[in-house]
């Protein structure tokens, strides 16, 4: 076990010994700062408003003012006002006093940057094996009295350690930038949280943030493992990056097309979005369940890793 930890440490030294790793970490931070500046620029008076103890009356009056703005805008405006009215109505129905936009709301909004982290994880996984063959350094590893499977496992674990560092950077920088720009409220207070789909979550931001991170991690792990497998099988980082990124960016459209077929439920991308089962949601394809999707994900993960380890341990390195 001591040798394994040394291998993992050695892989981390190699990852951070390249400028690209520091560029990735820096880019995540800079993107968060940029997102904060843009968000602060586009926040309207309703987002910054502090409500008094008579907040129900204030929300009712706010809705009336928003309705007037919609009527004045006519057919070509009023979209944001209508969304605000819907959010206010949910707050009134659930008896939840709204709070001004703060660091936790900003952190939740920034969960979309998990896509950027996934991209960086794929790039790292695609190069961690293939580059050893490209540069000829793989022979220096394999002449050591260590099992090949341990060497490959150390590389796989190292990819996710680096990915974890990117995730921590995203989360911590989002909270800090959000606190500086917007202030910070009680994270455990129940809120009405607008989502990208146009629906509203009634929960505290702590639960909402970790739920989004958790759902996004499923796709991240599967796509990163796929890139790792392709890199190991074909010793080509370009092929691994190209195929994995294409599938990452196009799987939504692909599954929308394939969802008409019953067999499509066995396709990997039909199962990576576990959020489709949240709050009694309807799955993409009839007959799918949470248990089915988890089983399919485990099967795909085992197949990807088995293909990687069998190829790496059996193939000649020459």
mmCIF file of C-alpha atoms in Angstrom:
data_model
loop_
_atom_site.group_PDB
_atom_site.id
_atom_site.type_symbol
_atom_site.label_atom_id
_atom_site.label_comp_id
_atom_site.label_asym_id
_atom_site.label_seq_id
_atom_site.Cartn_x
_atom_site.Cartn_y
_atom_site.Cartn_z
ATOM 1 C CA UNK A 1 0.000 0.000 0.000
ATOM 2 C CA UNK A 2 2.924 2.305 0.695
ATOM 3 C CA UNK A 3 4.136 1.878 -2.865
ATOM 4 C CA UNK A 4 0.684 2.738 -4.178
ATOM 5 C CA UNK A 5 0.561 6.039 -2.287
ATOM 6 C CA UNK A 6 4.039 6.853 -3.573
ATOM 7 C CA UNK A 7 2.811 6.196 -7.101
ATOM 8 C CA UNK A 8 -0.180 8.481 -6.581
ATOM 9 C CA UNK A 9 2.066 11.193 -5.156
ATOM 10 C CA UNK A 10 4.413 10.801 -8.097
ATOM 11 C CA UNK A 11 1.494 11.232 -10.503
ATOM 12 C CA UNK A 12 0.376 14.396 -8.713
ATOM 13 C CA UNK A 13 3.896 15.784 -8.974
ATOM 14 C CA UNK A 14 3.860 15.067 -12.712
ATOM 15 C CA UNK A 15 0.413 16.625 -13.184
ATOM 16 C CA UNK A 16 1.306 19.829 -11.344
ATOM 17 C CA UNK A 17 4.739 19.851 -12.895
ATOM 18 C CA UNK A 18 3.042 20.873 -16.134
ATOM 19 C CA UNK A 19 1.837 24.424 -16.665
ATOM 20 C CA UNK A 20 -1.462 23.165 -18.068
ATOM 21 C CA UNK A 21 -2.608 21.997 -14.623
ATOM 22 C CA UNK A 22 -2.041 25.431 -13.094
ATOM 23 C CA UNK A 23 -3.725 27.042 -16.097
ATOM 24 C CA UNK A 24 -6.808 24.875 -15.510
ATOM 25 C CA UNK A 25 -6.999 25.807 -11.833
ATOM 26 C CA UNK A 26 -6.439 29.473 -12.667
ATOM 27 C CA UNK A 27 -9.079 29.435 -15.383
ATOM 28 C CA UNK A 28 -11.693 28.033 -13.013
ATOM 29 C CA UNK A 29 -10.987 30.857 -10.573
ATOM 30 C CA UNK A 30 -10.981 33.534 -13.291
ATOM 31 C CA UNK A 31 -14.247 32.223 -14.755
ATOM 32 C CA UNK A 32 -15.852 32.481 -11.326
ATOM 33 C CA UNK A 33 -14.624 36.065 -10.934
ATOM 34 C CA UNK A 34 -15.913 36.916 -14.410
ATOM 35 C CA UNK A 35 -19.244 35.288 -13.637
ATOM 36 C CA UNK A 36 -19.496 37.338 -10.448
ATOM 37 C CA UNK A 37 -18.832 40.609 -12.262
ATOM 38 C CA UNK A 38 -21.418 39.800 -14.950
ATOM 39 C CA UNK A 39 -24.009 38.666 -12.425
ATOM 40 C CA UNK A 40 -23.526 41.811 -10.360
ATOM 41 C CA UNK A 41 -24.005 43.907 -13.493
ATOM 42 C CA UNK A 42 -27.291 42.257 -14.448
ATOM 43 C CA UNK A 43 -28.964 41.962 -11.043
ATOM 44 C CA UNK A 44 -32.115 44.085 -10.897
ATOM 45 C CA UNK A 45 -33.730 45.856 -7.969
ATOM 46 C CA UNK A 46 -35.924 42.876 -7.142
ATOM 47 C CA UNK A 47 -32.906 40.593 -6.645
ATOM 48 C CA UNK A 48 -31.275 43.030 -4.209
ATOM 49 C CA UNK A 49 -34.410 43.902 -2.259
ATOM 50 C CA UNK A 50 -34.561 43.441 1.506
ATOM 51 C CA UNK A 51 -38.080 42.498 2.637
ATOM 52 C CA UNK A 52 -39.574 43.546 5.971
ATOM 53 C CA UNK A 53 -41.778 41.532 8.295
ATOM 54 C CA UNK A 54 -44.699 42.552 6.079
ATOM 55 C CA UNK A 55 -43.098 40.764 3.117
ATOM 56 C CA UNK A 56 -46.346 39.163 1.907
ATOM 57 C CA UNK A 57 -47.889 42.560 1.226
ATOM 58 C CA UNK A 58 -44.659 43.725 -0.385
ATOM 59 C CA UNK A 59 -44.591 40.695 -2.683
ATOM 60 C CA UNK A 60 -48.206 41.294 -3.696
ATOM 61 C CA UNK A 61 -47.432 44.926 -4.513
ATOM 62 C CA UNK A 62 -44.280 43.850 -6.363
ATOM 63 C CA UNK A 63 -46.309 41.446 -8.506
ATOM 64 C CA UNK A 64 -48.727 44.245 -9.383
ATOM 65 C CA UNK A 65 -45.825 46.474 -10.445
ATOM 66 C CA UNK A 66 -44.349 43.658 -12.516
ATOM 67 C CA UNK A 67 -47.698 43.039 -14.205
ATOM 68 C CA UNK A 68 -47.775 46.710 -15.178
ATOM 69 C CA UNK A 69 -44.274 46.399 -16.673
ATOM 70 C CA UNK A 70 -45.380 43.345 -18.670
ATOM 71 C CA UNK A 71 -48.417 45.222 -20.023
ATOM 72 C CA UNK A 72 -46.212 48.150 -21.010
ATOM 73 C CA UNK A 73 -43.661 45.880 -22.721
ATOM 74 C CA UNK A 74 -46.321 44.271 -24.895
ATOM 75 C CA UNK A 75 -45.715 41.049 -26.828
ATOM 76 C CA UNK A 76 -41.951 41.503 -27.114
ATOM 77 C CA UNK A 77 -40.939 41.720 -23.466
ATOM 78 C CA UNK A 78 -41.826 40.881 -19.903
ATOM 79 C CA UNK A 79 -40.125 37.472 -19.775
ATOM 80 C CA UNK A 80 -37.977 38.199 -16.713
ATOM 81 C CA UNK A 81 -40.887 39.945 -14.983
ATOM 82 C CA UNK A 82 -43.099 36.902 -15.523
ATOM 83 C CA UNK A 83 -40.438 34.626 -14.050
ATOM 84 C CA UNK A 84 -40.206 36.895 -11.005
ATOM 85 C CA UNK A 85 -43.967 36.826 -10.553
ATOM 86 C CA UNK A 86 -43.940 33.019 -10.663
ATOM 87 C CA UNK A 87 -41.135 32.907 -8.092
ATOM 88 C CA UNK A 88 -43.025 35.322 -5.834
ATOM 89 C CA UNK A 89 -46.188 33.237 -6.121
ATOM 90 C CA UNK A 90 -44.284 30.117 -5.060
ATOM 91 C CA UNK A 91 -42.844 32.042 -2.081
ATOM 92 C CA UNK A 92 -46.334 33.169 -1.077
ATOM 93 C CA UNK A 93 -47.809 29.678 -1.512
ATOM 94 C CA UNK A 94 -44.994 28.074 0.507
ATOM 95 C CA UNK A 95 -44.881 30.923 3.067
ATOM 96 C CA UNK A 96 -41.163 31.547 2.487
ATOM 97 C CA UNK A 97 -39.782 35.056 2.981
ATOM 98 C CA UNK A 98 -37.406 35.880 0.086
ATOM 99 C CA UNK A 99 -33.841 36.927 0.813
ATOM 100 C CA UNK A 100 -31.612 39.104 -1.375
ATOM 101 C CA UNK A 101 -29.345 37.398 -3.893
ATOM 102 C CA UNK A 102 -26.260 36.261 -1.996
ATOM 103 C CA UNK A 103 -23.139 34.085 -2.115
ATOM 104 C CA UNK A 104 -25.092 30.830 -1.859
ATOM 105 C CA UNK A 105 -27.377 31.750 -4.743
ATOM 106 C CA UNK A 106 -24.264 32.661 -6.755
ATOM 107 C CA UNK A 107 -22.591 29.362 -5.851
ATOM 108 C CA UNK A 108 -25.695 27.479 -6.971
ATOM 109 C CA UNK A 109 -25.831 29.413 -10.246
ATOM 110 C CA UNK A 110 -22.167 28.543 -10.858
ATOM 111 C CA UNK A 111 -22.806 24.810 -10.752
ATOM 112 C CA UNK A 112 -23.084 25.017 -14.544
ATOM 113 C CA UNK A 113 -19.269 25.341 -14.509
ATOM 114 C CA UNK A 114 -19.113 21.658 -13.646
ATOM 115 C CA UNK A 115 -19.111 21.295 -17.437
ATOM 116 C CA UNK A 116 -15.771 23.148 -17.524
ATOM 117 C CA UNK A 117 -14.397 20.919 -14.767
ATOM 118 C CA UNK A 118 -15.555 17.862 -16.739
ATOM 119 C CA UNK A 119 -13.728 19.163 -19.796
ATOM 120 C CA UNK A 120 -10.492 19.621 -17.822
ATOM 121 C CA UNK A 121 -10.888 16.182 -16.213
ATOM 122 C CA UNK A 122 -11.278 14.589 -19.656
ATOM 123 C CA UNK A 123 -8.168 16.350 -20.950
ATOM 124 C CA UNK A 124 -6.187 15.165 -17.921
ATOM 125 C CA UNK A 125 -7.445 11.577 -18.173
ATOM 126 C CA UNK A 126 -6.762 11.489 -21.911
ATOM 127 C CA UNK A 127 -3.114 12.396 -21.461
ATOM 128 C CA UNK A 128 -2.096 10.695 -18.248
ATOM 129 C CA UNK A 129 -1.480 7.313 -19.935
ATOM 130 C CA UNK A 130 -0.995 8.118 -23.619
ATOM 131 C CA UNK A 131 1.624 10.801 -22.937
ATOM 132 C CA UNK A 132 3.768 8.259 -21.084
ATOM 133 C CA UNK A 133 3.924 6.204 -24.281
ATOM 134 C CA UNK A 134 4.394 9.288 -26.451
ATOM 135 C CA UNK A 135 7.368 10.529 -24.447
ATOM 136 C CA UNK A 136 8.779 7.048 -23.795
ATOM 137 C CA UNK A 137 8.673 7.482 -20.004
ATOM 138 C CA UNK A 138 6.360 4.493 -19.560
ATOM 139 C CA UNK A 139 9.402 2.172 -19.661
ATOM 140 C CA UNK A 140 10.850 3.910 -16.614
ATOM 141 C CA UNK A 141 7.687 3.032 -14.719
ATOM 142 C CA UNK A 142 7.392 -0.547 -15.882
ATOM 143 C CA UNK A 143 10.965 -1.560 -15.070
ATOM 144 C CA UNK A 144 10.177 -0.948 -11.409
ATOM 145 C CA UNK A 145 9.104 -3.999 -9.336
ATOM 146 C CA UNK A 146 5.501 -2.831 -9.162
ATOM 147 C CA UNK A 147 2.458 -4.472 -10.697
ATOM 148 C CA UNK A 148 1.183 -2.769 -13.833
ATOM 149 C CA UNK A 149 -2.325 -2.753 -12.416
ATOM 150 C CA UNK A 150 -1.116 -0.643 -9.477
ATOM 151 C CA UNK A 151 0.557 1.802 -11.837
ATOM 152 C CA UNK A 152 -2.637 2.238 -13.866
ATOM 153 C CA UNK A 153 -4.831 2.455 -10.766
ATOM 154 C CA UNK A 154 -2.552 5.181 -9.377
ATOM 155 C CA UNK A 155 -2.996 7.147 -12.591
ATOM 156 C CA UNK A 156 -6.780 6.720 -12.487
ATOM 157 C CA UNK A 157 -6.986 7.820 -8.853
ATOM 158 C CA UNK A 158 -4.683 10.766 -9.558
ATOM 159 C CA UNK A 159 -7.016 12.054 -12.268
ATOM 160 C CA UNK A 160 -9.839 12.289 -9.750
ATOM 161 C CA UNK A 161 -7.637 13.825 -7.066
ATOM 162 C CA UNK A 162 -6.816 16.599 -9.537
ATOM 163 C CA UNK A 163 -10.499 16.827 -10.485
ATOM 164 C CA UNK A 164 -11.349 17.158 -6.797
ATOM 165 C CA UNK A 165 -8.925 20.072 -6.546
ATOM 166 C CA UNK A 166 -10.720 21.754 -9.461
ATOM 167 C CA UNK A 167 -14.090 21.183 -7.762
ATOM 168 C CA UNK A 168 -12.848 22.646 -4.487
ATOM 169 C CA UNK A 169 -11.494 25.639 -6.409
ATOM 170 C CA UNK A 170 -14.877 26.123 -8.087
ATOM 171 C CA UNK A 171 -16.835 25.869 -4.849
ATOM 172 C CA UNK A 172 -14.554 27.905 -2.590
ATOM 173 C CA UNK A 173 -13.974 30.673 -5.136
ATOM 174 C CA UNK A 174 -17.725 30.870 -5.817
ATOM 175 C CA UNK A 175 -18.479 31.313 -2.125
ATOM 176 C CA UNK A 176 -15.701 33.866 -1.594
ATOM 177 C CA UNK A 177 -16.435 35.923 -4.724
ATOM 178 C CA UNK A 178 -20.158 35.732 -3.962
ATOM 179 C CA UNK A 179 -19.632 36.870 -0.367
ATOM 180 C CA UNK A 180 -17.550 39.872 -1.490
ATOM 181 C CA UNK A 181 -19.980 40.959 -4.221
ATOM 182 C CA UNK A 182 -23.384 40.007 -2.783
ATOM 183 C CA UNK A 183 -23.037 39.296 0.914
ATOM 184 C CA UNK A 184 -24.025 36.025 2.550
ATOM 185 C CA UNK A 185 -27.193 34.741 4.212
ATOM 186 C CA UNK A 186 -28.050 31.634 6.214
ATOM 187 C CA UNK A 187 -27.434 28.667 3.917
ATOM 188 C CA UNK A 188 -29.821 26.421 5.870
ATOM 189 C CA UNK A 189 -32.850 28.679 5.356
ATOM 190 C CA UNK A 190 -35.460 27.308 2.964
ATOM 191 C CA UNK A 191 -35.604 29.345 -0.249
ATOM 192 C CA UNK A 192 -37.399 29.387 -3.577
ATOM 193 C CA UNK A 193 -34.618 28.567 -6.051
ATOM 194 C CA UNK A 194 -35.118 29.118 -9.798
ATOM 195 C CA UNK A 195 -33.607 26.418 -12.033
ATOM 196 C CA UNK A 196 -32.370 26.433 -15.615
ATOM 197 C CA UNK A 197 -35.461 24.448 -16.658
ATOM 198 C CA UNK A 198 -37.770 27.236 -15.504
ATOM 199 C CA UNK A 199 -39.004 25.328 -12.465
ATOM 200 C CA UNK A 200 -38.510 26.252 -8.811
ATOM 201 C CA UNK A 201 -36.954 24.256 -5.999
ATOM 202 C CA UNK A 202 -38.242 24.733 -2.465
ATOM 203 C CA UNK A 203 -35.264 23.804 -0.297
ATOM 204 C CA UNK A 204 -32.212 25.345 1.338
ATOM 205 C CA UNK A 205 -29.212 26.255 -0.774
ATOM 206 C CA UNK A 206 -26.951 23.745 0.954
ATOM 207 C CA UNK A 207 -29.129 20.873 -0.266
ATOM 208 C CA UNK A 208 -29.588 22.394 -3.730
ATOM 209 C CA UNK A 209 -25.855 22.979 -4.267
ATOM 210 C CA UNK A 210 -24.770 19.495 -3.211
ATOM 211 C CA UNK A 211 -27.595 17.961 -5.220
ATOM 212 C CA UNK A 212 -26.360 19.713 -8.370
ATOM 213 C CA UNK A 213 -22.743 18.760 -7.660
ATOM 214 C CA UNK A 214 -23.777 15.162 -7.042
ATOM 215 C CA UNK A 215 -25.808 14.815 -10.226
ATOM 216 C CA UNK A 216 -23.062 16.465 -12.293
ATOM 217 C CA UNK A 217 -20.416 14.174 -10.804
ATOM 218 C CA UNK A 218 -22.110 11.121 -12.322
ATOM 219 C CA UNK A 219 -21.559 12.344 -15.877
ATOM 220 C CA UNK A 220 -18.090 13.651 -14.978
ATOM 221 C CA UNK A 221 -16.935 10.279 -13.630
ATOM 222 C CA UNK A 222 -18.330 8.313 -16.567
ATOM 223 C CA UNK A 223 -16.951 10.604 -19.279
ATOM 224 C CA UNK A 224 -13.557 10.883 -17.582
ATOM 225 C CA UNK A 225 -13.347 7.094 -17.262
ATOM 226 C CA UNK A 226 -14.304 6.753 -20.926
ATOM 227 C CA UNK A 227 -11.482 9.132 -21.913
ATOM 228 C CA UNK A 228 -9.100 7.184 -19.661
ATOM 229 C CA UNK A 229 -10.081 3.919 -21.364
ATOM 230 C CA UNK A 230 -9.684 5.297 -24.896
ATOM 231 C CA UNK A 231 -6.305 6.764 -23.984
ATOM 232 C CA UNK A 232 -5.150 3.412 -22.597
ATOM 233 C CA UNK A 233 -6.486 1.349 -25.495
ATOM 234 C CA UNK A 234 -5.235 3.519 -28.349
ATOM 235 C CA UNK A 235 -2.399 5.482 -26.674
ATOM 236 C CA UNK A 236 -3.800 8.634 -28.253
ATOM 237 C CA UNK A 237 -4.768 11.652 -26.148
ATOM 238 C CA UNK A 238 -6.186 13.398 -29.216
ATOM 239 C CA UNK A 239 -8.589 10.552 -29.946
ATOM 240 C CA UNK A 240 -9.603 10.293 -26.291
ATOM 241 C CA UNK A 241 -10.249 14.026 -25.991
ATOM 242 C CA UNK A 242 -12.050 14.279 -29.324
ATOM 243 C CA UNK A 243 -14.427 11.354 -28.801
ATOM 244 C CA UNK A 244 -15.129 12.142 -25.137
ATOM 245 C CA UNK A 245 -15.791 15.843 -25.684
ATOM 246 C CA UNK A 246 -17.997 15.139 -28.688
ATOM 247 C CA UNK A 247 -20.104 12.744 -26.626
ATOM 248 C CA UNK A 248 -20.125 15.089 -23.608
ATOM 249 C CA UNK A 249 -21.449 17.990 -25.659
ATOM 250 C CA UNK A 250 -23.807 16.089 -27.939
ATOM 251 C CA UNK A 251 -25.267 13.372 -25.715
ATOM 252 C CA UNK A 252 -28.382 15.445 -24.958
ATOM 253 C CA UNK A 253 -29.315 15.802 -28.616
ATOM 254 C CA UNK A 254 -28.317 12.187 -29.264
ATOM 255 C CA UNK A 255 -30.609 10.853 -26.538
ATOM 256 C CA UNK A 256 -33.454 13.129 -27.632
ATOM 257 C CA UNK A 257 -33.264 11.414 -31.017
ATOM 258 C CA UNK A 258 -32.839 7.880 -29.624
ATOM 259 C CA UNK A 259 -35.474 8.184 -26.874
ATOM 260 C CA UNK A 260 -38.155 6.965 -29.302
ATOM 261 C CA UNK A 261 -36.564 3.496 -29.200
ATOM 262 C CA UNK A 262 -37.091 1.274 -26.171
ATOM 263 C CA UNK A 263 -33.558 -0.181 -26.417
ATOM 264 C CA UNK A 264 -32.112 3.321 -25.938
ATOM 265 C CA UNK A 265 -32.495 2.931 -22.180
ATOM 266 C CA UNK A 266 -29.407 0.715 -22.285
ATOM 267 C CA UNK A 267 -27.301 3.518 -23.793
ATOM 268 C CA UNK A 268 -24.893 5.113 -21.302
ATOM 269 C CA UNK A 269 -26.167 8.664 -21.747
ATOM 270 C CA UNK A 270 -29.765 7.727 -21.009
ATOM 271 C CA UNK A 271 -28.637 6.936 -17.472
ATOM 272 C CA UNK A 272 -26.048 9.582 -16.583
ATOM 273 C CA UNK A 273 -28.670 12.190 -15.617
ATOM 274 C CA UNK A 274 -29.916 10.860 -12.287
ATOM 275 C CA UNK A 275 -31.642 14.213 -11.780
ATOM 276 C CA UNK A 276 -34.449 12.909 -13.994
ATOM 277 C CA UNK A 277 -35.621 10.859 -11.005
ATOM 278 C CA UNK A 278 -35.499 13.741 -8.492
ATOM 279 C CA UNK A 279 -38.761 14.922 -6.916
ATOM 280 C CA UNK A 280 -40.808 12.276 -8.695
ATOM 281 C CA UNK A 281 -39.602 13.306 -12.145
ATOM 282 C CA UNK A 282 -40.445 11.346 -15.288
ATOM 283 C CA UNK A 283 -37.498 9.405 -16.781
ATOM 284 C CA UNK A 284 -36.392 10.007 -20.344
ATOM 285 C CA UNK A 285 -37.604 6.578 -21.506
ATOM 286 C CA UNK A 286 -40.584 4.631 -20.154
ATOM 287 C CA UNK A 287 -39.622 1.728 -17.940
ATOM 288 C CA UNK A 288 -36.453 3.289 -16.560
ATOM 289 C CA UNK A 289 -35.986 3.503 -12.795
ATOM 290 C CA UNK A 290 -33.291 4.858 -10.500
ATOM 291 C CA UNK A 291 -32.156 1.330 -9.702
ATOM 292 C CA UNK A 292 -31.942 0.467 -13.398
ATOM 293 C CA UNK A 293 -29.838 3.549 -14.185
ATOM 294 C CA UNK A 294 -27.458 2.944 -11.282
ATOM 295 C CA UNK A 295 -27.032 -0.687 -12.388
ATOM 296 C CA UNK A 296 -26.287 0.373 -15.975
ATOM 297 C CA UNK A 297 -23.765 2.965 -14.779
ATOM 298 C CA UNK A 298 -21.947 0.382 -12.658
ATOM 299 C CA UNK A 299 -21.838 -2.033 -15.603
ATOM 300 C CA UNK A 300 -20.420 0.622 -17.942
ATOM 301 C CA UNK A 301 -17.863 1.703 -15.325
ATOM 302 C CA UNK A 302 -16.700 -1.887 -14.791
ATOM 303 C CA UNK A 303 -16.431 -2.455 -18.557
ATOM 304 C CA UNK A 304 -14.429 0.760 -19.091
ATOM 305 C CA UNK A 305 -12.016 -0.046 -16.267
ATOM 306 C CA UNK A 306 -11.696 -3.724 -17.196
ATOM 307 C CA UNK A 307 -10.824 -2.816 -20.785
ATOM 308 C CA UNK A 308 -8.245 -0.325 -19.521
ATOM 309 C CA UNK A 309 -6.567 -2.682 -17.069
ATOM 310 C CA UNK A 310 -6.550 -5.720 -19.363
ATOM 311 C CA UNK A 311 -5.026 -3.687 -22.188
ATOM 312 C CA UNK A 312 -2.405 -2.026 -20.000
ATOM 313 C CA UNK A 313 -1.292 -5.191 -18.206
ATOM 314 C CA UNK A 314 -1.171 -7.455 -21.283
ATOM 315 C CA UNK A 315 0.035 -5.222 -24.103
ATOM 316 C CA UNK A 316 3.687 -4.885 -25.066
ATOM 317 C CA UNK A 317 4.982 -1.349 -24.362
ATOM 318 C CA UNK A 318 7.418 -1.283 -27.253
#
